[in-house]
Short mmCIF file of C-alpha atoms in Angstrom, two decimals:
data_model
loop_
_atom_site.label_atom_id
_atom_site.label_comp_id
_atom_site.label_asym_id
_atom_site.label_seq_id
_atom_site.Cartn_x
_atom_site.Cartn_y
_atom_site.Cartn_z
CA MET A 824 0.00 0.00 0.00
CA PRO A 825 1.48 3.44 -0.94
CA ASN A 826 2.68 5.63 1.94
CA TRP A 827 0.18 8.38 1.19
CA LEU A 828 -2.64 5.86 1.43
CA LEU A 829 -1.30 4.57 4.73
CA ALA A 830 -1.15 8.14 6.05
CA LEU A 831 -4.71 8.78 4.92
CA ASP A 832 -5.85 5.55 6.57
CA ARG A 833 -4.36 6.66 9.90
CA HIS A 834 -6.40 9.86 9.90
CA PHE A 835 -9.51 8.54 8.15
CA PRO A 836 -9.83 4.74 8.05
CA ILE A 837 -10.47 3.63 4.48
CA ARG A 838 -12.75 0.86 5.75
CA TYR A 839 -15.32 3.59 6.49
CA LEU A 840 -15.25 4.78 2.88
CA THR A 841 -18.45 2.94 1.94
CA ILE A 842 -20.57 4.47 4.69
CA THR A 843 -19.00 7.86 3.93
CA LEU A 844 -19.97 7.56 0.26
CA ALA A 845 -23.47 6.58 1.34
CA ALA A 846 -23.68 9.72 3.48
CA VAL A 847 -22.45 11.86 0.58
CA ALA A 848 -25.03 10.24 -1.70
CA LEU A 849 -27.73 10.98 0.87
CA LEU A 850 -26.76 14.67 1.09
CA LEU A 851 -26.41 15.20 -2.66
CA GLY A 852 -29.57 13.27 -3.41
CA ALA A 853 -31.53 15.16 -0.76
CA PHE A 854 -30.28 18.52 -2.10
CA ALA A 855 -31.22 17.61 -5.68
CA TRP A 856 -34.55 16.23 -4.62
CA VAL A 857 -35.55 19.25 -2.52
CA GLY A 858 -34.10 21.83 -4.88
CA PHE A 859 -34.86 20.34 -8.28
CA GLY A 860 -37.23 17.46 -7.68
CA ARG A 861 -34.73 14.98 -9.13
CA LEU A 862 -32.48 12.12 -7.95
CA ALA A 863 -34.83 10.93 -5.24
CA TRP A 864 -33.48 7.41 -5.76
CA LEU A 865 -29.98 8.61 -4.88
CA ALA A 866 -31.19 10.04 -1.58
CA LEU A 867 -33.08 6.86 -0.75
CA ALA A 868 -30.11 4.63 -1.63
CA GLY A 869 -27.74 6.79 0.35
CA GLY A 870 -30.10 6.86 3.32
CA ALA A 871 -30.41 3.08 3.26
CA GLY A 872 -26.62 2.77 3.16
CA VAL A 873 -26.22 5.12 6.12
CA LEU A 874 -28.83 3.25 8.17
CA VAL A 875 -27.21 -0.10 7.40
CA GLY A 876 -23.78 1.32 8.23
CA LEU A 877 -24.92 2.76 11.56
CA ARG A 878 -26.54 -0.53 12.46
CA ASP A 879 -23.35 -2.38 11.54
CA LEU A 880 -21.23 -0.08 13.74
CA HIS A 881 -23.44 -0.61 16.78
CA GLN A 882 -24.30 -4.32 16.49
CA SER A 883 -22.21 -6.73 18.55
CA ARG A 884 -22.53 -10.03 16.69
CA HIS A 885 -20.19 -9.59 13.71
CA ALA A 886 -16.74 -8.07 14.18
CA VAL A 887 -16.30 -7.77 10.42
CA LEU A 888 -19.33 -5.50 10.12
CA ARG A 889 -18.24 -3.29 13.04
CA ASN A 890 -14.92 -2.66 11.32
CA TYR A 891 -16.23 -2.64 7.75
CA PRO A 892 -19.76 -1.19 7.81
CA VAL A 893 -21.86 -1.77 4.67
CA ILE A 894 -19.03 -3.23 2.56
CA GLY A 895 -18.62 -6.08 5.04
CA HIS A 896 -21.90 -7.55 3.85
CA VAL A 897 -20.20 -8.50 0.59
CA ARG A 898 -18.18 -11.04 2.56
CA PHE A 899 -21.34 -12.75 3.80
CA LEU A 900 -22.85 -12.68 0.31
CA LEU A 901 -19.79 -14.39 -1.15
CA GLU A 902 -19.82 -16.92 1.67
CA TRP A 903 -23.50 -17.64 0.97
CA ILE A 904 -22.98 -18.36 -2.74
CA ARG A 905 -19.60 -20.07 -2.30
CA PRO A 906 -20.92 -23.67 -2.74
CA GLU A 907 -22.58 -22.77 -6.04
CA MET A 908 -19.58 -20.81 -7.31
CA ARG A 909 -17.28 -23.66 -6.34
CA GLN A 910 -19.23 -26.29 -8.22
CA TYR A 911 -19.74 -24.10 -11.29
CA PHE A 912 -16.27 -22.61 -11.70
CA ILE A 913 -13.68 -24.33 -9.50
CA GLU A 914 -14.25 -28.01 -8.79
CA SER A 915 -13.36 -30.65 -11.38
CA ASP A 916 -15.89 -33.08 -12.81
CA ARG A 917 -14.55 -35.80 -10.51
CA GLU A 918 -14.14 -33.86 -7.26
CA ALA A 919 -16.73 -35.19 -4.81
CA VAL A 920 -17.99 -32.64 -2.23
CA PRO A 921 -19.83 -34.85 -1.45
CA PHE A 922 -20.99 -35.72 -4.98
CA SER A 923 -18.90 -34.87 -8.02
CA ARG A 924 -20.24 -33.04 -11.04
CA GLN A 925 -19.94 -36.29 -12.97
CA GLN A 926 -22.10 -38.14 -10.43
CA ARG A 927 -24.72 -35.42 -10.40
CA SER A 928 -24.75 -35.15 -14.19
CA ILE A 929 -25.52 -38.82 -14.71
CA VAL A 930 -28.53 -38.51 -12.41
CA TYR A 931 -29.73 -35.36 -14.17
CA GLN A 932 -29.36 -36.99 -17.60
CA ARG A 933 -31.08 -40.21 -16.66
CA SER A 934 -33.91 -38.46 -14.84
CA LYS A 935 -34.53 -36.24 -17.87
CA GLY A 936 -34.41 -39.16 -20.28
CA GLU A 937 -31.32 -37.74 -21.99
CA SER A 938 -28.34 -39.73 -23.20
CA ASP A 939 -26.04 -40.80 -20.39
CA LYS A 940 -23.25 -41.89 -22.73
CA ARG A 941 -19.71 -40.42 -22.57
CA PRO A 942 -17.35 -39.83 -25.50
CA PHE A 943 -13.58 -40.24 -25.76
CA GLY A 944 -13.04 -42.74 -22.94
CA THR A 945 -12.81 -42.64 -19.16
CA GLN A 946 -11.76 -39.53 -17.27
CA LEU A 947 -10.60 -41.66 -14.35
CA ASP A 948 -6.95 -42.43 -13.71
CA VAL A 949 -6.95 -46.21 -14.02
CA HIS A 950 -3.48 -46.37 -12.44
CA GLU A 951 -4.49 -44.46 -9.33
CA THR A 952 -4.40 -46.39 -6.07
CA GLY A 953 -7.95 -47.31 -5.13
CA TYR A 954 -9.27 -47.46 -8.70
CA GLU A 955 -11.80 -50.30 -9.01
CA TRP A 956 -13.40 -52.19 -11.85
CA MET A 957 -15.67 -55.17 -12.44
CA ASN A 958 -14.33 -58.23 -14.22
CA HIS A 959 -16.33 -59.01 -17.34
CA SER A 960 -17.01 -62.30 -19.08
CA LEU A 961 -16.19 -63.41 -22.62
CA GLN A 962 -19.65 -64.99 -22.63
CA PRO A 963 -22.08 -62.21 -21.68
CA THR A 964 -25.61 -63.22 -20.86
CA THR A 965 -28.93 -61.82 -22.05
CA ILE A 966 -31.41 -60.83 -19.34
CA ALA A 967 -35.03 -60.24 -20.31
CA SER A 968 -35.89 -57.50 -17.81
CA HIS A 969 -34.14 -54.99 -15.60
CA ASP A 970 -36.92 -55.23 -13.00
CA PHE A 971 -34.81 -57.14 -10.49
CA ARG A 972 -36.63 -58.05 -7.27
CA VAL A 973 -35.79 -59.45 -3.86
CA LEU A 974 -38.31 -61.16 -1.58
CA ILE A 975 -38.13 -59.76 1.96
CA GLY A 976 -39.75 -61.95 4.63
CA GLY A 977 -41.09 -65.44 4.22
CA ALA A 978 -37.78 -67.28 4.71
CA PRO A 979 -37.96 -70.78 6.26
CA GLY A 980 -39.04 -70.44 9.88
CA SER A 981 -40.01 -66.79 9.41
CA ARG A 982 -42.90 -65.32 11.37
CA CYS A 983 -43.62 -62.96 8.46
CA ARG A 984 -46.95 -63.66 6.78
CA GLN A 985 -46.89 -60.87 4.19
CA PRO A 986 -43.53 -61.03 2.36
CA TYR A 987 -42.69 -58.05 0.17
CA SER A 988 -41.17 -58.31 -3.29
CA ALA A 989 -38.94 -55.23 -3.37
CA SER A 990 -37.00 -53.59 -6.15
CA LEU A 991 -33.21 -53.72 -5.82
CA PHE A 992 -33.15 -49.90 -5.87
CA ASN A 993 -35.42 -47.86 -3.60
CA ILE A 994 -35.81 -44.41 -2.07
CA SER A 995 -33.94 -44.13 1.21
CA ALA A 996 -35.27 -42.57 4.41
CA MET A 997 -36.09 -38.85 4.12
CA SER A 998 -38.76 -37.36 6.36
CA PHE A 999 -41.50 -34.91 5.53
CA GLY A 1000 -40.23 -31.83 7.31
CA ALA A 1001 -36.72 -32.41 6.06
CA LEU A 1002 -38.22 -32.55 2.55
CA SER A 1003 -41.00 -30.34 1.25
CA ALA A 1004 -44.53 -31.54 0.61
CA ASN A 1005 -43.98 -31.34 -3.15
CA ALA A 1006 -40.79 -33.39 -2.88
CA ILE A 1007 -42.62 -36.13 -0.95
CA LEU A 1008 -45.47 -36.09 -3.46
CA ALA A 1009 -43.09 -36.41 -6.43
CA LEU A 1010 -41.00 -39.17 -4.83
CA ASN A 1011 -44.02 -41.26 -3.93
CA ALA A 1012 -45.66 -40.75 -7.32
CA GLY A 1013 -42.45 -41.92 -9.00
CA ALA A 1014 -42.25 -44.94 -6.67
CA GLN A 1015 -45.87 -45.85 -7.42
CA ARG A 1016 -45.35 -45.70 -11.18
CA GLY A 1017 -42.07 -47.61 -11.05
CA ASN A 1018 -43.18 -50.23 -8.49
CA PHE A 1019 -40.42 -49.53 -6.01
CA ALA A 1020 -40.44 -48.55 -2.34
CA HIS A 1021 -40.33 -45.16 -0.61
CA ASP A 1022 -38.93 -45.03 2.93
CA THR A 1023 -40.79 -42.46 5.02
CA GLY A 1024 -37.88 -41.50 7.26
CA GLU A 1025 -38.51 -41.25 11.00
CA GLY A 1026 -40.91 -38.32 10.50
CA SER A 1027 -43.63 -40.91 9.88
CA ILE A 1028 -46.38 -41.05 7.28
CA SER A 1029 -47.69 -37.64 6.24
CA GLN A 1030 -50.79 -36.88 4.20
CA HIS A 1031 -48.48 -36.32 1.23
CA HIS A 1032 -47.18 -39.89 1.39
CA ARG A 1033 -50.74 -41.17 0.96
CA VAL A 1034 -51.84 -39.21 -2.12
CA HIS A 1035 -50.33 -41.40 -4.86
CA GLY A 1036 -50.32 -44.73 -3.04
CA GLY A 1037 -46.69 -45.70 -3.64
CA ASP A 1038 -45.29 -48.54 -1.53
CA LEU A 1039 -44.03 -47.31 1.84
CA ILE A 1040 -41.38 -48.54 4.25
CA TRP A 1041 -42.46 -46.99 7.54
CA GLU A 1042 -39.40 -46.02 9.54
CA ILE A 1043 -39.86 -45.74 13.31
CA GLY A 1044 -37.21 -43.86 15.24
CA SER A 1045 -36.66 -43.18 18.91
CA GLY A 1046 -39.32 -40.45 18.86
CA TYR A 1047 -41.96 -43.03 17.78
CA PHE A 1048 -43.54 -40.44 15.49
CA GLY A 1049 -46.92 -41.58 14.28
CA CYS A 1050 -47.19 -44.14 17.09
CA ARG A 1051 -46.43 -42.28 20.31
CA ASN A 1052 -48.04 -41.23 23.54
CA ASP A 1053 -47.91 -37.64 24.70
CA ASP A 1054 -44.82 -38.42 26.79
CA GLY A 1055 -42.96 -39.78 23.73
CA SER A 1056 -43.34 -43.48 24.59
CA PHE A 1057 -44.55 -46.11 22.12
CA ASN A 1058 -48.30 -46.45 21.56
CA GLU A 1059 -49.49 -49.81 20.17
CA ALA A 1060 -52.93 -48.65 19.08
CA LYS A 1061 -51.56 -45.78 16.99
CA PHE A 1062 -48.95 -48.12 15.52
CA VAL A 1063 -51.65 -50.52 14.41
CA ASP A 1064 -53.63 -47.72 12.73
CA ASN A 1065 -50.70 -46.96 10.44
CA ALA A 1066 -49.10 -50.40 10.13
CA LEU A 1067 -52.25 -52.12 8.86
CA GLN A 1068 -52.62 -49.71 5.94
CA PRO A 1069 -52.13 -51.65 2.67
CA GLN A 1070 -49.72 -48.98 1.42
CA VAL A 1071 -47.26 -49.81 4.24
CA LYS A 1072 -45.25 -52.82 3.06
CA MET A 1073 -42.49 -53.03 5.69
CA ILE A 1074 -41.68 -51.68 9.16
CA GLU A 1075 -38.13 -50.42 9.80
CA LEU A 1076 -36.89 -49.66 13.32
CA LYS A 1077 -34.19 -47.00 13.18
CA LEU A 1078 -31.37 -47.60 15.66
CA SER A 1079 -28.89 -45.16 14.14
CA GLN A 1080 -28.25 -43.12 11.02
CA GLY A 1081 -24.99 -43.11 9.10
CA ALA A 1082 -24.60 -39.33 8.98
CA LYS A 1083 -25.09 -38.82 12.72
CA PRO A 1084 -25.17 -42.13 14.63
CA GLY A 1085 -25.76 -41.83 18.35
CA HIS A 1086 -27.15 -38.31 17.99
CA GLY A 1087 -30.73 -37.32 18.67
CA GLY A 1088 -32.39 -34.26 17.22
CA VAL A 1089 -34.74 -31.38 17.88
CA LEU A 1090 -37.07 -29.76 15.37
CA PRO A 1091 -37.64 -26.28 16.82
CA GLY A 1092 -41.22 -25.37 17.66
CA PRO A 1093 -41.58 -22.66 14.98
CA LYS A 1094 -40.83 -25.30 12.32
CA VAL A 1095 -43.43 -27.75 13.66
CA THR A 1096 -46.25 -26.83 11.31
CA ALA A 1097 -49.77 -28.24 11.46
CA GLU A 1098 -48.93 -30.77 8.73
CA ILE A 1099 -45.74 -31.94 10.44
CA ALA A 1100 -47.51 -32.12 13.82
CA ALA A 1101 -50.29 -34.25 12.32
CA ALA A 1102 -47.84 -36.68 10.72
CA ARG A 1103 -45.68 -37.06 13.81
CA GLY A 1104 -48.39 -36.97 16.44
CA VAL A 1105 -46.88 -34.03 18.32
CA PRO A 1106 -48.28 -30.61 19.33
CA GLU A 1107 -48.06 -27.87 16.73
CA GLY A 1108 -45.51 -25.17 17.48
CA VAL A 1109 -43.76 -27.14 20.25
CA ASP A 1110 -40.17 -28.44 20.04
CA CYS A 1111 -40.21 -31.95 18.52
CA VAL A 1112 -37.54 -34.12 20.16
CA SER A 1113 -35.94 -37.30 18.81
CA PRO A 1114 -34.01 -38.88 21.71
CA ALA A 1115 -30.63 -40.46 21.03
CA ALA A 1116 -31.83 -43.85 22.37
CA HIS A 1117 -35.05 -45.86 22.32
CA SER A 1118 -37.29 -46.13 25.38
CA ALA A 1119 -39.27 -49.23 24.28
CA PHE A 1120 -36.36 -51.58 25.00
CA SER A 1121 -33.06 -51.50 26.84
CA ASN A 1122 -31.11 -54.56 25.66
CA PRO A 1123 -30.78 -56.74 22.52
CA GLN A 1124 -33.19 -59.45 23.60
CA GLN A 1125 -35.85 -56.88 24.45
CA MET A 1126 -35.32 -55.24 21.07
CA LEU A 1127 -35.89 -58.49 19.20
CA ARG A 1128 -39.06 -59.13 21.23
CA PHE A 1129 -40.19 -55.59 20.39
CA LEU A 1130 -39.60 -56.26 16.69
CA ASP A 1131 -41.53 -59.50 16.92
CA ARG A 1132 -44.39 -57.63 18.56
CA LEU A 1133 -44.37 -55.04 15.75
CA ARG A 1134 -44.56 -57.84 13.20
CA GLU A 1135 -47.56 -59.36 14.95
CA LEU A 1136 -49.34 -56.01 15.34
CA SER A 1137 -48.77 -55.20 11.65
CA GLY A 1138 -50.48 -58.38 10.50
CA GLY A 1139 -47.25 -60.23 9.76
CA LYS A 1140 -45.51 -57.67 7.55
CA PRO A 1141 -41.70 -57.76 7.21
CA VAL A 1142 -40.04 -56.06 10.15
CA GLY A 1143 -36.38 -55.11 10.49
CA PHE A 1144 -33.99 -52.47 11.69
CA LYS A 1145 -31.53 -49.92 10.34
CA LEU A 1146 -28.17 -49.16 11.91
CA CYS A 1147 -24.75 -47.71 11.30
CA ILE A 1148 -22.11 -49.98 12.80
CA GLY A 1149 -20.34 -48.51 15.83
CA HIS A 1150 -19.07 -50.66 18.74
CA PRO A 1151 -18.64 -54.15 17.22
CA TRP A 1152 -19.71 -55.84 20.47
CA GLU A 1153 -23.12 -54.14 20.29
CA TRP A 1154 -23.77 -55.61 16.84
CA PHE A 1155 -22.47 -58.98 18.08
CA ALA A 1156 -24.79 -58.71 21.09
CA LEU A 1157 -27.73 -58.40 18.68
CA ALA A 1158 -26.45 -61.33 16.65
CA LYS A 1159 -26.08 -63.47 19.79
CA ALA A 1160 -29.61 -62.54 20.83
CA MET A 1161 -30.87 -63.73 17.42
CA VAL A 1162 -29.16 -67.10 17.86
CA GLU A 1163 -30.36 -67.55 21.44
CA THR A 1164 -33.98 -66.44 20.98
CA ASP A 1165 -34.52 -67.36 17.31
CA LEU A 1166 -36.42 -64.07 17.04
CA LEU A 1167 -35.02 -62.84 13.75
CA PRO A 1168 -35.62 -59.60 11.89
CA ASP A 1169 -36.77 -60.10 8.32
CA PHE A 1170 -34.21 -57.56 7.15
CA ILE A 1171 -31.38 -55.32 8.28
CA VAL A 1172 -30.45 -52.05 6.57
CA VAL A 1173 -26.83 -51.01 7.00
CA ASP A 1174 -26.30 -47.25 6.75
CA GLY A 1175 -22.79 -46.06 5.92
CA ALA A 1176 -21.10 -43.08 7.56
CA GLU A 1177 -20.94 -41.46 4.11
CA GLY A 1178 -24.73 -41.16 4.14
CA GLY A 1179 -26.48 -37.81 4.03
CA THR A 1180 -28.66 -35.77 6.37
CA GLY A 1181 -30.50 -32.48 6.40
CA ALA A 1182 -28.40 -31.22 9.32
CA ALA A 1183 -25.84 -32.74 11.68
CA PRO A 1184 -22.83 -31.62 13.73
CA LEU A 1185 -19.65 -31.62 11.63
CA GLU A 1186 -17.86 -33.97 14.01
CA PHE A 1187 -20.60 -36.56 13.53
CA THR A 1188 -20.75 -36.39 9.75
CA ASP A 1189 -16.96 -36.55 9.46
CA HIS A 1190 -15.78 -38.79 12.27
CA VAL A 1191 -18.53 -41.01 13.76
CA GLY A 1192 -19.73 -44.37 12.47
CA ALA A 1193 -18.36 -47.06 10.16
CA PRO A 1194 -18.34 -46.45 6.39
CA LEU A 1195 -20.65 -48.62 4.30
CA GLN A 1196 -17.99 -51.07 3.11
CA GLU A 1197 -16.83 -52.01 6.60
CA GLY A 1198 -20.29 -51.99 8.19
CA LEU A 1199 -21.98 -53.95 5.43
CA ARG A 1200 -19.22 -56.55 5.26
CA LEU A 1201 -19.25 -57.06 9.02
CA VAL A 1202 -23.02 -57.60 9.12
CA HIS A 1203 -22.94 -59.94 6.12
CA ASN A 1204 -20.03 -61.99 7.48
CA THR A 1205 -21.59 -62.28 10.93
CA LEU A 1206 -24.87 -63.62 9.56
CA VAL A 1207 -23.03 -66.03 7.26
CA GLY A 1208 -20.92 -67.28 10.16
CA LEU A 1209 -24.07 -67.90 12.23
CA ASN A 1210 -25.94 -69.67 9.40
CA LEU A 1211 -28.53 -66.89 9.44
CA ARG A 1212 -27.74 -65.18 6.14
CA GLU A 1213 -30.36 -67.07 4.13
CA ARG A 1214 -33.06 -66.09 6.63
CA ILE A 1215 -32.30 -62.34 6.82
CA ARG A 1216 -32.15 -59.90 3.91
CA ILE A 1217 -29.67 -57.02 3.97
CA GLY A 1218 -30.29 -53.58 2.49
CA CYS A 1219 -27.78 -50.77 2.45
CA ALA A 1220 -27.47 -47.02 1.92
CA GLY A 1221 -24.59 -44.59 1.67
CA ARG A 1222 -23.71 -42.47 -1.38
CA ILE A 1223 -25.20 -44.81 -3.97
CA VAL A 1224 -26.16 -43.18 -7.27
CA THR A 1225 -24.86 -45.31 -10.17
CA ALA A 1226 -25.30 -48.89 -11.28
CA PHE A 1227 -21.66 -49.62 -10.39
CA ASP A 1228 -22.36 -48.40 -6.86
CA ILE A 1229 -25.14 -51.00 -6.68
CA VAL A 1230 -22.90 -53.70 -8.16
CA ARG A 1231 -20.20 -53.01 -5.57
CA ALA A 1232 -22.62 -52.95 -2.63
CA MET A 1233 -24.25 -56.21 -3.68
CA ALA A 1234 -20.86 -57.82 -4.21
CA ILE A 1235 -19.92 -56.91 -0.64
CA GLY A 1236 -23.10 -58.41 0.78
CA ALA A 1237 -26.25 -56.36 0.14
CA ASP A 1238 -29.50 -57.78 -1.26
CA TRP A 1239 -30.78 -54.35 -2.26
CA CYS A 1240 -29.75 -50.69 -2.17
CA ASN A 1241 -31.41 -47.46 -1.09
CA ALA A 1242 -30.54 -43.96 -2.25
CA ALA A 1243 -31.59 -40.59 -0.84
CA ARG A 1244 -29.48 -37.87 -2.40
CA GLY A 1245 -29.56 -39.59 -5.79
CA PHE A 1246 -33.33 -39.23 -5.86
CA MET A 1247 -32.98 -35.67 -4.56
CA PHE A 1248 -30.87 -34.89 -7.64
CA ALA A 1249 -33.65 -36.42 -9.74
CA LEU A 1250 -36.02 -33.92 -8.11
CA GLY A 1251 -33.74 -31.06 -9.18
CA CYS A 1252 -31.39 -30.67 -6.18
CA ILE A 1253 -28.25 -28.77 -7.22
CA GLN A 1254 -26.22 -29.58 -4.08
CA ALA A 1255 -26.43 -25.97 -2.87
CA GLN A 1256 -26.17 -27.39 0.69
CA HIS A 1257 -28.79 -25.06 2.17
CA CYS A 1258 -30.92 -28.00 3.38
CA HIS A 1259 -30.83 -26.86 7.01
CA THR A 1260 -31.68 -23.20 6.30
CA GLY A 1261 -35.13 -23.53 4.73
CA ALA A 1262 -33.80 -21.60 1.73
CA CYS A 1263 -33.39 -24.51 -0.70
CA PRO A 1264 -33.19 -22.92 -4.17
CA THR A 1265 -35.04 -25.78 -5.88
CA GLY A 1266 -37.84 -26.38 -3.37
CA VAL A 1267 -36.66 -29.85 -2.32
CA THR A 1268 -35.74 -29.24 1.34
CA THR A 1269 -37.90 -26.34 2.43
CA GLN A 1270 -41.27 -25.75 4.07
CA ASP A 1271 -41.56 -22.32 2.44
CA PRO A 1272 -44.74 -22.61 0.31
CA VAL A 1273 -43.41 -20.15 -2.26
CA ARG A 1274 -40.04 -21.86 -2.67
CA GLN A 1275 -41.50 -25.34 -2.95
CA ARG A 1276 -43.82 -24.21 -5.73
CA ALA A 1277 -40.71 -24.34 -7.93
CA LEU A 1278 -40.85 -28.13 -7.69
CA VAL A 1279 -43.59 -29.23 -10.10
CA VAL A 1280 -44.82 -32.59 -8.86
CA GLY A 1281 -45.89 -34.13 -12.16
CA ASP A 1282 -42.65 -33.32 -13.96
CA LYS A 1283 -40.40 -34.40 -11.09
CA ALA A 1284 -42.33 -37.64 -10.53
CA GLU A 1285 -41.48 -38.62 -14.10
CA ARG A 1286 -37.83 -37.78 -13.43
CA VAL A 1287 -37.80 -39.96 -10.32
CA LEU A 1288 -39.27 -42.82 -12.36
CA ARG A 1289 -36.78 -42.40 -15.21
CA PHE A 1290 -33.77 -42.21 -12.88
CA HIS A 1291 -34.81 -45.46 -11.22
CA ASP A 1292 -35.61 -47.14 -14.53
CA MET A 1293 -32.42 -46.14 -16.35
CA THR A 1294 -30.19 -46.96 -13.37
CA LEU A 1295 -31.59 -50.50 -13.25
CA GLU A 1296 -31.21 -50.76 -17.02
CA ALA A 1297 -27.54 -49.88 -16.58
CA LEU A 1298 -27.32 -52.46 -13.77
CA LYS A 1299 -28.75 -55.09 -16.12
CA GLU A 1300 -26.08 -54.28 -18.71
CA LEU A 1301 -23.32 -54.65 -16.10
CA VAL A 1302 -24.70 -57.97 -14.86
CA GLN A 1303 -24.91 -59.22 -18.45
CA ALA A 1304 -21.32 -58.15 -19.07
CA ALA A 1305 -20.23 -60.15 -16.01
CA GLY A 1306 -21.87 -63.26 -17.48
CA LEU A 1307 -24.47 -63.51 -14.71
CA GLU A 1308 -28.24 -63.93 -14.64
CA HIS A 1309 -29.08 -61.76 -11.60
CA PRO A 1310 -27.28 -59.18 -9.45
CA ASN A 1311 -27.58 -61.50 -6.44
CA GLN A 1312 -24.86 -63.63 -8.05
CA LEU A 1313 -22.29 -60.85 -7.63
CA THR A 1314 -19.51 -61.48 -5.13
CA THR A 1315 -16.30 -59.78 -4.04
CA ALA A 1316 -14.52 -61.97 -6.62
CA HIS A 1317 -16.06 -59.82 -9.36
CA ILE A 1318 -14.51 -56.54 -8.17
CA VAL A 1319 -10.82 -55.64 -8.58
CA ARG A 1320 -8.98 -52.84 -6.78
CA ARG A 1321 -5.62 -51.30 -7.62
CA THR A 1322 -3.49 -51.31 -4.46
CA ASN A 1323 -0.42 -49.55 -5.92
CA ASP A 1324 1.19 -48.71 -9.26
CA HIS A 1325 2.14 -52.32 -9.94
CA ALA A 1326 -0.44 -54.44 -8.11
CA VAL A 1327 -4.16 -55.18 -8.16
CA ARG A 1328 -6.20 -57.50 -5.96
CA LEU A 1329 -9.68 -58.93 -5.89
CA LEU A 1330 -11.91 -57.57 -3.15
CA SER A 1331 -12.32 -61.19 -2.08
CA ASN A 1332 -8.62 -61.14 -1.15
CA LEU A 1333 -8.79 -57.71 0.50
CA LEU A 1334 -11.98 -57.85 2.53
CA PRO A 1335 -12.53 -60.39 5.33
CA THR A 1336 -14.61 -63.42 4.43
CA VAL A 1337 -16.40 -65.81 6.79
CA LYS A 1338 -17.55 -69.31 5.86
CA PRO A 1339 -21.06 -70.57 6.68
CA GLY A 1340 -21.25 -71.65 10.30
CA GLU A 1341 -17.66 -70.61 11.01
CA LEU A 1342 -18.53 -68.29 13.91
CA LEU A 1343 -20.58 -71.00 15.59
CA ALA A 1344 -17.68 -73.40 15.25
CA ALA A 1345 -15.18 -70.82 16.53
CA ALA A 1346 -17.39 -70.09 19.55
CA ARG A 1347 -17.33 -73.82 20.34
CA GLY A 1348 -13.54 -73.81 20.08
CA GLU A 1349 -13.47 -76.08 17.03
CA VAL A 1350 -11.75 -73.62 14.64
CA ASP A 1351 -9.84 -70.36 14.88
CA TRP A 1352 -11.70 -67.06 14.75
CA PRO A 1353 -11.91 -65.90 11.11
CA HIS A 1354 -10.86 -62.32 11.92
CA SER A 1355 -9.50 -60.35 14.85
CA VAL A 1356 -12.72 -58.35 15.25
CA PHE A 1357 -14.55 -61.58 16.09
CA ARG A 1358 -11.74 -62.87 18.31
CA LEU A 1359 -11.68 -59.64 20.34
CA TYR A 1360 -15.34 -58.73 20.62
CA TRP A 1361 -17.50 -61.83 20.16
CA PRO A 1362 -16.56 -63.37 23.52
CA VAL A 1363 -17.44 -60.16 25.44
CA ALA A 1364 -20.75 -59.49 23.65
CA ARG A 1365 -23.86 -60.17 25.76
CA SER A 1366 -27.33 -60.87 24.42
CA ASP A 1367 -28.90 -59.36 27.55
CA SER A 1368 -26.97 -56.07 27.52
CA TRP A 1369 -25.44 -53.51 25.18
CA GLN A 1370 -22.45 -53.38 27.52
CA PRO A 1371 -19.55 -55.82 27.02
CA ALA A 1372 -18.77 -58.41 29.66
CA ALA A 1373 -16.03 -57.37 32.06
#
């Protein structure tokens, strides 16, 4: 900075230049307006600038504004639009924050029915450590339909009397309240037309879920929304009212969520509208609390009995639970309780730590919970080792948007996949990351009636349908290329990962694998434990407590 400017700044701080110019504009504009009847706009603009500047100087919340009145607001404007500017002008097509432009583009193209083909070859570095591919066959198969299904419930010995034939690709849990009414309407309409399932999220079943009649997976969290007493405890009669509805196909008990496992939540009273209150069974305008833990049970055996009771009350519909893997002994405690009581869930949904949420503390989204690969593989291996895998279906969720994502998840151990943000992109989400502010620019995650009008239900329902349809068509082509007849034939032997510049390995050689019945045999002392996680934590897991044995 030149010396003369430094000297000027000592006597008259340059940071006050904007408010000074506003004052000058006010005086000149006022003079011209009074004297000549002109430039009224200049006086008004200058007056507004002076008022804003005076407010900035006297407010105590923002130090930047106290030192830089008026002009300091530019900083907050740039901060507000930074995510959009970054994705439009700075980030590469492959930079995932959390979804890359390439990932978003394929959803947009498929949902619009546009070509999803790419010219000129891959943009990926195939020699980069971590690069993965699927081994193909020299004898590809021909599959008649991409409408792959999995039967949930009805396994030998199951107490389920109404098995559900689910698509391999469904809408993951997103509550009304987190999503707008129009978003829920469009998602459910798309699910109804495409014959796939729509998870309600723990916010329960709203009036908007019921309009189009799409299949619902009713998720029940620790707040028991839609089936609660006034004190927040579980209410059987209210559960029955919802669970017996033909539209509800499965009941999912939420233990934890990948993006914020072990963390409850509060929807502030001003956001609890009449519609949200009606869906959740809570008072309008009062803080709506989701506790971190359930009150209907306190140990694994009690939880399995609770699930069995839900199945009975629902008329025998498939009942299961969703969790993100945390302490291994807690998952093993559940598994031991299954073996000891023979009260099995019909399904388990494994949520990865890379999953999304409308709002969560940064420490939770970044550093709590097991990623999908590790969590899913542990659950799959445990059930295989206990000879329970054929009796329990496994779903999964966590940053799944493409057919290869589905292939990889099913190879690791999933029977079907759920996606949340992928279907949000189909609705028009641009990853502005304003979900928690109520100012979503595309009307997906807002309760503002004006903003959500931007989301036209009929158009977006078709996009949801097309995204689902074209993703499963791409999955069919991959399965054909692998020489298989169904995605359920995929294993870790089909996926290859580069481990360094000169070496690649099959996932079957990288990820732990457990043989059928091996955990039962190891517990009896007949064979060695298949992996250190079982050797360390299986012996201390207790079916009657979440706490490990001393």
